[in-house]
Amino acid sequence: MSSENIQAALPSLEIDQKVARQIEDFELPEKLGFGQVMAPVMYRARFREGVWQSSELLPYGPISIDPAAKVLHYSQEIFEGLKAYRYSNGTVALFRPLENWCRFNRSAERMCMPAIPEAIFMEGVSAVSAFMADHIPTSPGQSLYLRPFMIGVDADLGLAASVNNDFYIIASPSEAYQQGSFKVVIERRDCRAAQGGTGSVKVGGNYAAALAAGRRVHSAGYDQSLWLDPSEHRYIEELSGMNVFALINGVLHTPELSGSILPGITRDSVMNLAKQVGLTVVERRIDIDDLLATIESGDCTEVFACGTAAVITPVSVLADANGTRYELGDQNPIASQLHTLLTGIQEGRHDDVFGWNWPIEDMFSFDKGASTYSGKA
Ligand SMILES: Cc1ncc(COP(=O)(O)O)c(C=O)c1O
């Protein structure tokens, strides 16, 4: 898709002249990792005194921010993570972007920030994906990871919501987050999010609060913390950036949304796919000690994590604080079946029976000459 086509489809988007050149000069490195290589372009829309200003596509680079900005002192920040895939026929499609838009606005409401109009969110994710189309990697598990975020920029130290906010979208051509399986430690001490807190939305502070546990986990040679509920430290919640499932006696169990768990879009997709292949899915409170007992007895045969970044990744070991290790083995037929189904849809190889994929060409509505995204037919 040429820069002229994108500009014709999105006439209200101000495209910096340096963008086309930056994209032309960009080369995908051989080794990508996850979130390590940044796309040379970014999207910005500013909210000033109650009004969204015109949006811009800019070369990727440092942003200037006042040292007194609210985000730097009171963490008024929200974000999202979604992926664009390039199919073998060249089509570029986003996976369930409206779900991310809705969740972004739930985060905005919780953090006292302005809702972002659908047209701006969709224009931004489509424009960045369209400009990067030729640089979206296409091997299995690879995609363009998009990171929309919003920050409060009012420059005073008063403890109050920022009136002015900046919305950005940056992107990263990436591989899946984890190759292989996760070794997980049950976090019996800290908690990630409290009832009535911000765990059910996507705000930067949640992740900062998880860093100390993450460091302990890594220094012990493990990959992830498994968070328990904040009041009793008894029921499993999620990993720091993923939801969790357990296969017990052939039934798929996942923690019910407790108010402190992020409602993952992949979690929802997995539940739909599991039901489609005839599995029973149960959302309930899962007592960690019961789960460990079912692993020991052999009733629980698989535990896996899921999220946009990790897709579906098996858990091979659950370690308790007292050092006991519960091994799950490396046979994960259900996780692997669900992974095949999910990535088959995401990467355009299988029929998209759920209507989850959003080809960006459709969103630009070139035929209609629409100036902004106007909704999927
Ligand atoms: C805390 C947390 N839980 C779960 C998820 C999985 O959500 P999704 O599947 O929408 O990526 C994420 C990632 O966004 C997360 O940060």
Short mmCIF file of C-alpha atoms and ligand atoms in Angstrom, two decimals:
data_model
loop_
_atom_site.label_atom_id
_atom_site.label_comp_id
_atom_site.label_asym_id
_atom_site.label_seq_id
_atom_site.Cartn_x
_atom_site.Cartn_y
_atom_site.Cartn_z
CA MET A 1 0.00 0.00 0.00
CA SER A 2 1.63 3.24 -1.08
CA SER A 3 1.98 6.32 1.07
CA GLU A 4 -0.28 8.17 -1.43
CA ASN A 5 -3.03 5.56 -1.05
CA ILE A 6 -2.87 5.77 2.71
CA GLN A 7 -2.97 9.55 2.62
CA ALA A 8 -5.89 9.50 0.16
CA ALA A 9 -7.81 7.17 2.45
CA LEU A 10 -7.00 9.11 5.58
CA PRO A 11 -6.98 12.76 4.48
CA SER A 12 -7.23 14.09 8.03
CA LEU A 13 -4.01 12.30 9.05
CA GLU A 14 -0.96 14.58 8.91
CA ILE A 15 1.89 12.49 7.58
CA ASP A 16 5.37 13.83 8.30
CA GLN A 17 7.40 13.97 5.09
CA LYS A 18 10.27 12.04 6.68
CA VAL A 19 8.09 8.99 7.32
CA ALA A 20 8.21 7.50 3.81
CA ARG A 21 12.00 7.78 3.77
CA GLN A 22 12.35 6.22 7.22
CA ILE A 23 10.23 3.27 6.10
CA GLU A 24 12.21 2.89 2.88
CA ASP A 25 15.50 2.79 4.79
CA PHE A 26 14.23 0.32 7.38
CA GLU A 27 15.55 -3.23 7.26
CA LEU A 28 14.26 -6.11 9.33
CA PRO A 29 17.14 -7.58 11.31
CA GLU A 30 17.50 -11.36 11.24
CA LYS A 31 17.03 -11.71 14.98
CA LEU A 32 13.79 -10.09 16.13
CA GLY A 33 12.93 -11.23 19.66
CA PHE A 34 9.82 -9.68 21.17
CA GLY A 35 9.48 -5.88 21.39
CA GLN A 36 13.20 -5.37 20.73
CA VAL A 37 13.10 -3.90 17.23
CA MET A 38 11.06 -0.71 16.92
CA ALA A 39 9.18 0.25 13.77
CA PRO A 40 10.53 3.56 12.36
CA VAL A 41 7.11 5.20 12.49
CA MET A 42 4.65 6.20 15.22
CA TYR A 43 1.17 7.69 15.48
CA ARG A 44 0.15 10.56 17.75
CA ALA A 45 -3.17 12.20 18.60
CA ARG A 46 -3.39 14.88 21.27
CA PHE A 47 -6.33 15.67 23.53
CA ARG A 48 -6.30 19.35 24.46
CA GLU A 49 -8.89 21.15 26.61
CA GLY A 50 -11.58 18.57 25.88
CA VAL A 51 -10.96 18.15 22.14
CA TRP A 52 -9.02 15.57 20.11
CA GLN A 53 -6.62 17.43 17.81
CA SER A 54 -5.65 16.27 14.32
CA SER A 55 -3.63 13.08 14.27
CA GLU A 56 -0.09 12.69 12.96
CA LEU A 57 2.15 9.98 11.63
CA LEU A 58 5.70 10.73 12.70
CA PRO A 59 9.14 9.18 12.45
CA TYR A 60 9.74 7.03 15.54
CA GLY A 61 11.88 8.83 18.08
CA PRO A 62 12.16 10.34 21.57
CA ILE A 63 9.22 12.42 22.74
CA SER A 64 9.60 15.61 24.67
CA ILE A 65 7.73 15.80 27.95
CA ASP A 66 7.59 18.36 30.76
CA PRO A 67 9.33 17.06 33.92
CA ALA A 68 6.21 17.95 35.92
CA ALA A 69 3.88 15.91 33.67
CA LYS A 70 1.32 13.88 35.66
CA VAL A 71 2.40 10.62 34.06
CA LEU A 72 5.86 10.95 35.58
CA HIS A 73 4.60 11.51 39.12
CA TYR A 74 1.20 9.87 39.41
CA SER A 75 1.50 7.15 36.75
CA GLN A 76 -1.47 8.31 34.73
CA GLU A 77 -0.75 5.90 31.88
CA ILE A 78 -2.69 3.18 30.06
CA PHE A 79 -1.73 0.89 27.21
CA GLU A 80 -2.79 -1.93 24.92
CA GLY A 81 -1.10 -4.69 22.93
CA LEU A 82 -2.38 -6.15 19.67
CA LYS A 83 -0.95 -7.70 16.52
CA ALA A 84 -1.09 -7.21 12.77
CA TYR A 85 -0.31 -10.25 10.60
CA ARG A 86 0.75 -10.41 6.97
CA TYR A 87 -0.72 -13.41 5.14
CA SER A 88 1.00 -15.28 2.34
CA ASN A 89 -1.25 -13.45 -0.20
CA GLY A 90 0.00 -10.08 1.11
CA THR A 91 -3.15 -9.13 3.06
CA VAL A 92 -2.40 -7.36 6.34
CA ALA A 93 -4.96 -7.98 9.07
CA LEU A 94 -5.37 -6.96 12.71
CA PHE A 95 -6.61 -9.50 15.24
CA ARG A 96 -9.74 -8.38 17.17
CA PRO A 97 -8.72 -4.69 17.31
CA LEU A 98 -12.10 -3.48 18.52
CA GLU A 99 -11.70 -5.58 21.67
CA ASN A 100 -8.48 -3.70 22.37
CA TRP A 101 -10.19 -0.39 21.70
CA CYS A 102 -12.98 -1.25 24.16
CA ARG A 103 -10.51 -2.37 26.82
CA PHE A 104 -8.42 0.76 26.26
CA ASN A 105 -11.46 2.88 26.99
CA ARG A 106 -12.24 0.86 30.13
CA SER A 107 -8.67 1.56 31.24
CA ALA A 108 -9.12 5.25 30.36
CA GLU A 109 -12.27 5.50 32.45
CA ARG A 110 -10.61 3.85 35.46
CA MET A 111 -7.64 6.21 35.20
CA CYS A 112 -9.74 9.32 34.73
CA MET A 113 -8.57 9.87 31.15
CA PRO A 114 -10.61 10.75 28.06
CA ALA A 115 -12.20 7.99 26.01
CA ILE A 116 -10.58 7.65 22.61
CA PRO A 117 -12.96 7.65 19.64
CA GLU A 118 -13.08 4.40 17.68
CA ALA A 119 -12.12 6.31 14.50
CA ILE A 120 -8.86 7.56 16.03
CA PHE A 121 -7.85 4.22 17.53
CA MET A 122 -8.62 2.36 14.30
CA GLU A 123 -7.02 5.01 12.11
CA GLY A 124 -3.85 4.77 14.18
CA VAL A 125 -3.50 0.98 14.23
CA SER A 126 -4.40 0.76 10.53
CA ALA A 127 -2.06 3.54 9.44
CA VAL A 128 0.95 2.18 11.34
CA SER A 129 0.26 -1.36 10.01
CA ALA A 130 -0.25 -0.06 6.46
CA PHE A 131 3.03 1.87 6.47
CA MET A 132 4.86 -1.14 7.92
CA ALA A 133 3.13 -3.66 5.63
CA ASP A 134 6.29 -4.61 3.70
CA HIS A 135 8.22 -5.09 6.95
CA ILE A 136 5.82 -7.35 8.81
CA PRO A 137 7.66 -10.63 9.32
CA THR A 138 5.76 -13.70 8.15
CA SER A 139 7.35 -16.81 9.63
CA PRO A 140 5.09 -18.75 12.02
CA GLY A 141 4.67 -16.82 15.28
CA GLN A 142 5.85 -13.54 13.77
CA SER A 143 3.79 -10.37 13.44
CA LEU A 144 3.80 -6.62 13.95
CA TYR A 145 3.11 -6.01 17.64
CA LEU A 146 1.28 -2.71 18.14
CA ARG A 147 1.46 -0.81 21.39
CA PRO A 148 -1.12 2.01 21.74
CA PHE A 149 -0.67 4.07 24.93
CA MET A 150 -1.90 7.28 26.49
CA ILE A 151 -0.23 9.55 29.03
CA GLY A 152 -1.40 12.46 31.16
CA VAL A 153 0.77 15.45 30.24
CA ASP A 154 -0.49 18.36 32.38
CA ALA A 155 2.58 19.96 33.85
CA ASP A 156 1.88 20.67 37.52
CA LEU A 157 2.33 18.68 40.70
CA GLY A 158 -1.27 18.95 41.88
CA LEU A 159 -2.78 15.54 42.50
CA ALA A 160 -5.58 15.69 39.96
CA ALA A 161 -6.43 14.08 36.66
CA SER A 162 -4.63 15.50 33.67
CA VAL A 163 -6.88 17.53 31.38
CA ASN A 164 -4.47 17.15 28.46
CA ASN A 165 -3.44 13.72 27.26
CA ASP A 166 -1.28 12.33 24.46
CA PHE A 167 -2.16 9.12 22.63
CA TYR A 168 0.58 7.28 20.75
CA ILE A 169 0.95 4.04 18.85
CA ILE A 170 4.38 2.51 18.47
CA ALA A 171 5.04 -0.88 16.92
CA SER A 172 7.57 -3.67 16.89
CA PRO A 173 8.08 -6.44 14.30
CA SER A 174 8.30 -9.41 16.67
CA GLU A 175 8.42 -13.11 17.29
CA ALA A 176 6.27 -14.85 19.90
CA TYR A 177 7.24 -13.83 23.44
CA GLN A 178 8.51 -17.23 24.56
CA GLN A 179 9.98 -20.12 22.63
CA GLY A 180 9.21 -23.38 24.43
CA SER A 181 7.45 -23.57 27.80
CA PHE A 182 7.29 -21.46 30.96
CA LYS A 183 8.73 -22.42 34.33
CA VAL A 184 6.54 -20.65 36.84
CA VAL A 185 6.86 -19.76 40.53
CA ILE A 186 3.76 -19.44 42.72
CA GLU A 187 3.93 -15.96 44.27
CA ARG A 188 2.80 -16.52 47.86
CA ARG A 189 3.90 -13.13 49.24
CA ASP A 190 3.25 -10.10 47.01
CA CYS A 191 0.05 -9.46 45.15
CA ARG A 192 -0.26 -7.86 41.75
CA ALA A 193 -3.58 -6.10 42.02
CA ALA A 194 -6.20 -5.50 44.69
CA GLN A 195 -9.97 -5.76 44.68
CA GLY A 196 -11.20 -2.33 43.66
CA GLY A 197 -7.75 -1.52 42.31
CA THR A 198 -6.62 -1.49 38.70
CA GLY A 199 -5.90 -5.17 37.95
CA SER A 200 -8.79 -5.54 35.54
CA VAL A 201 -7.48 -2.75 33.32
CA LYS A 202 -4.19 -2.23 31.54
CA VAL A 203 -2.23 0.44 33.37
CA GLY A 204 1.54 0.71 33.61
CA GLY A 205 1.56 0.72 37.42
CA ASN A 206 0.26 -2.87 37.58
CA TYR A 207 3.36 -4.03 35.77
CA ALA A 208 5.74 -1.92 37.84
CA ALA A 209 4.29 -3.56 40.97
CA ALA A 210 5.13 -6.98 39.52
CA LEU A 211 8.79 -6.23 38.77
CA ALA A 212 10.27 -7.17 42.15
CA ALA A 213 8.64 -10.62 42.06
CA GLY A 214 9.77 -10.94 38.45
CA ARG A 215 13.37 -10.29 39.45
CA ARG A 216 13.21 -12.94 42.20
CA VAL A 217 11.73 -15.41 39.76
CA HIS A 218 14.41 -14.80 37.14
CA SER A 219 17.28 -14.97 39.59
CA ALA A 220 15.96 -18.38 40.71
CA GLY A 221 16.07 -19.57 37.08
CA TYR A 222 12.33 -19.39 36.39
CA ASP A 223 10.32 -17.38 33.86
CA GLN A 224 7.11 -16.07 35.41
CA SER A 225 5.21 -15.48 38.67
CA LEU A 226 1.79 -17.01 39.15
CA TRP A 227 -0.27 -14.43 41.04
CA LEU A 228 -2.80 -15.43 43.67
CA ASP A 229 -5.85 -13.47 44.75
CA PRO A 230 -5.03 -10.36 46.80
CA SER A 231 -7.24 -11.03 49.83
CA GLU A 232 -6.69 -14.70 50.72
CA HIS A 233 -3.59 -15.54 48.65
CA ARG A 234 -5.33 -18.76 47.78
CA TYR A 235 -6.98 -18.61 44.37
CA ILE A 236 -4.98 -18.42 41.17
CA GLU A 237 -5.32 -15.26 39.13
CA GLU A 238 -2.89 -14.92 36.22
CA LEU A 239 0.71 -14.45 35.17
CA SER A 240 2.09 -10.91 34.85
CA GLY A 241 1.05 -10.57 31.22
CA MET A 242 -1.02 -13.68 30.53
CA ASN A 243 -4.12 -15.55 31.62
CA VAL A 244 -3.96 -19.18 32.72
CA PHE A 245 -5.79 -22.42 31.88
CA ALA A 246 -5.56 -25.92 33.40
CA LEU A 247 -6.80 -29.14 31.83
CA ILE A 248 -8.21 -31.30 34.63
CA ASN A 249 -9.78 -34.66 33.75
CA GLY A 250 -10.25 -33.45 30.19
CA VAL A 251 -12.11 -30.27 31.21
CA LEU A 252 -10.56 -26.85 30.65
CA HIS A 253 -10.60 -24.64 33.77
CA THR A 254 -9.66 -20.97 34.01
CA PRO A 255 -9.96 -18.47 36.86
CA GLU A 256 -13.21 -16.54 36.71
CA LEU A 257 -12.80 -12.78 36.24
CA SER A 258 -12.44 -11.62 39.81
CA GLY A 259 -12.10 -7.88 39.34
CA SER A 260 -8.34 -8.08 39.77
CA ILE A 261 -7.65 -10.18 36.65
CA LEU A 262 -7.20 -8.67 33.20
CA PRO A 263 -9.92 -10.01 30.86
CA GLY A 264 -7.60 -11.24 28.12
CA ILE A 265 -8.72 -11.20 24.50
CA THR A 266 -6.71 -14.38 23.92
CA ARG A 267 -8.44 -15.93 26.95
CA ASP A 268 -11.77 -15.25 25.29
CA SER A 269 -10.52 -16.60 21.93
CA VAL A 270 -9.20 -19.76 23.61
CA MET A 271 -12.54 -20.37 25.35
CA ASN A 272 -14.38 -20.00 22.04
CA LEU A 273 -12.00 -22.34 20.20
CA ALA A 274 -12.07 -24.91 23.01
CA LYS A 275 -15.88 -25.00 22.93
CA GLN A 276 -15.79 -25.27 19.14
CA VAL A 277 -13.75 -28.48 19.38
CA GLY A 278 -16.10 -29.91 21.99
CA LEU A 279 -14.23 -29.19 25.21
CA THR A 280 -16.09 -28.13 28.33
CA VAL A 281 -14.77 -24.83 29.68
CA VAL A 282 -15.30 -23.89 33.31
CA GLU A 283 -14.63 -20.39 34.69
CA ARG A 284 -14.32 -20.66 38.46
CA ARG A 285 -12.20 -19.82 41.46
CA ILE A 286 -9.27 -22.25 41.42
CA ASP A 287 -7.62 -22.94 44.77
CA ILE A 288 -3.86 -23.23 44.21
CA ASP A 289 -3.53 -26.15 46.64
CA ASP A 290 -6.30 -28.05 44.84
CA LEU A 291 -4.58 -27.41 41.54
CA LEU A 292 -1.27 -28.72 42.90
CA ALA A 293 -3.04 -31.82 44.26
CA THR A 294 -4.51 -32.53 40.82
CA ILE A 295 -1.06 -32.20 39.26
CA GLU A 296 0.33 -34.67 41.80
CA SER A 297 -2.53 -37.11 41.26
CA GLY A 298 -2.18 -36.87 37.48
CA ASP A 299 -5.71 -35.48 37.01
CA CYS A 300 -4.31 -32.17 35.78
CA THR A 301 -2.42 -32.99 32.63
CA GLU A 302 -1.77 -29.53 31.17
CA VAL A 303 -1.39 -25.95 32.37
CA PHE A 304 -0.87 -23.20 29.84
CA ALA A 305 -0.64 -19.43 29.65
CA CYS A 306 -2.19 -17.28 26.95
CA GLY A 307 -1.97 -13.69 25.82
CA THR A 308 -1.36 -11.57 22.74
CA ALA A 309 2.41 -11.71 23.19
CA ALA A 310 2.75 -15.32 24.38
CA VAL A 311 -0.12 -16.69 22.21
CA ILE A 312 -0.52 -20.10 23.96
CA THR A 313 2.52 -21.30 25.87
CA PRO A 314 2.57 -24.44 28.04
CA VAL A 315 3.73 -24.34 31.65
CA SER A 316 6.21 -27.16 32.27
CA VAL A 317 6.95 -26.55 35.97
CA LEU A 318 5.09 -24.91 38.85
CA ALA A 319 7.41 -24.23 41.79
CA ASP A 320 6.15 -23.41 45.26
CA ALA A 321 7.75 -20.95 47.67
CA ASN A 322 9.04 -23.86 49.81
CA GLY A 323 10.96 -25.19 46.81
CA THR A 324 8.60 -28.05 45.89
CA ARG A 325 8.42 -28.45 42.12
CA TYR A 326 5.35 -29.77 40.33
CA GLU A 327 6.32 -31.05 36.90
CA LEU A 328 3.79 -31.07 34.09
CA GLY A 329 5.83 -32.79 31.41
CA ASP A 330 6.20 -31.74 27.84
CA GLN A 331 3.16 -33.40 26.29
CA ASN A 332 0.50 -30.73 25.80
CA PRO A 333 -1.87 -32.02 23.13
CA ILE A 334 -4.73 -29.65 23.97
CA ALA A 335 -2.55 -26.54 24.27
CA SER A 336 -0.93 -27.51 21.02
CA GLN A 337 -4.29 -28.12 19.27
CA LEU A 338 -5.62 -24.76 20.46
CA HIS A 339 -2.38 -23.06 19.41
CA THR A 340 -2.70 -24.52 15.91
CA LEU A 341 -6.32 -23.37 15.65
CA LEU A 342 -5.65 -19.87 16.98
CA THR A 343 -2.53 -19.15 14.95
CA GLY A 344 -4.20 -20.70 11.88
CA ILE A 345 -6.87 -18.00 12.09
CA GLN A 346 -4.49 -15.21 13.07
CA GLU A 347 -2.02 -15.98 10.31
CA GLY A 348 -4.76 -16.32 7.68
CA ARG A 349 -4.39 -20.08 7.01
CA HIS A 350 -7.76 -21.17 8.45
CA ASP A 351 -11.29 -19.93 7.89
CA ASP A 352 -12.03 -17.03 10.19
CA VAL A 353 -15.37 -18.42 11.35
CA PHE A 354 -15.57 -16.03 14.30
CA GLY A 355 -14.92 -12.86 12.25
CA TRP A 356 -11.85 -11.98 14.33
CA ASN A 357 -9.55 -10.76 11.54
CA TRP A 358 -9.74 -7.21 10.24
CA PRO A 359 -7.92 -6.72 6.93
CA ILE A 360 -6.69 -3.14 6.97
CA GLU A 361 -7.72 -2.54 3.36
CA ASP A 362 -11.35 -3.00 4.44
CA MET A 363 -10.90 -0.47 7.18
CA PHE A 364 -9.61 2.20 4.88
CA SER A 365 -12.72 1.78 2.72
CA PHE A 366 -10.80 2.94 -0.37
CA ASP A 367 -13.77 2.40 -2.67
CA LYS A 368 -15.98 4.67 -0.68
CA GLY A 369 -13.28 7.29 -0.30
CA ALA A 370 -14.26 7.51 3.37
CA SER A 371 -12.11 9.92 5.31
CA THR A 372 -12.02 7.87 8.46
CA TYR A 373 -12.69 4.30 9.45
CA SER A 374 -16.43 3.86 9.51
CA GLY A 375 -17.03 0.45 11.02
CA LYS A 376 -16.90 -3.06 9.66
CA ALA A 377 -19.79 -4.19 7.47
C1 LIG B 1 -1.91 -8.86 33.15
C2 LIG B 1 -2.31 -9.44 31.85
N1 LIG B 1 -3.11 -10.52 31.84
C3 LIG B 1 -3.51 -11.09 30.70
C4 LIG B 1 -3.10 -10.59 29.48
C5 LIG B 1 -3.57 -11.23 28.22
O1 LIG B 1 -4.44 -10.36 27.54
P1 LIG B 1 -4.58 -10.40 25.95
O2 LIG B 1 -4.92 -11.81 25.63
O3 LIG B 1 -5.68 -9.46 25.66
O4 LIG B 1 -3.28 -9.99 25.40
C6 LIG B 1 -2.24 -9.48 29.43
C7 LIG B 1 -1.78 -8.91 28.16
O5 LIG B 1 -2.37 -7.98 27.67
C8 LIG B 1 -1.85 -8.90 30.65
O6 LIG B 1 -1.03 -7.83 30.64
#
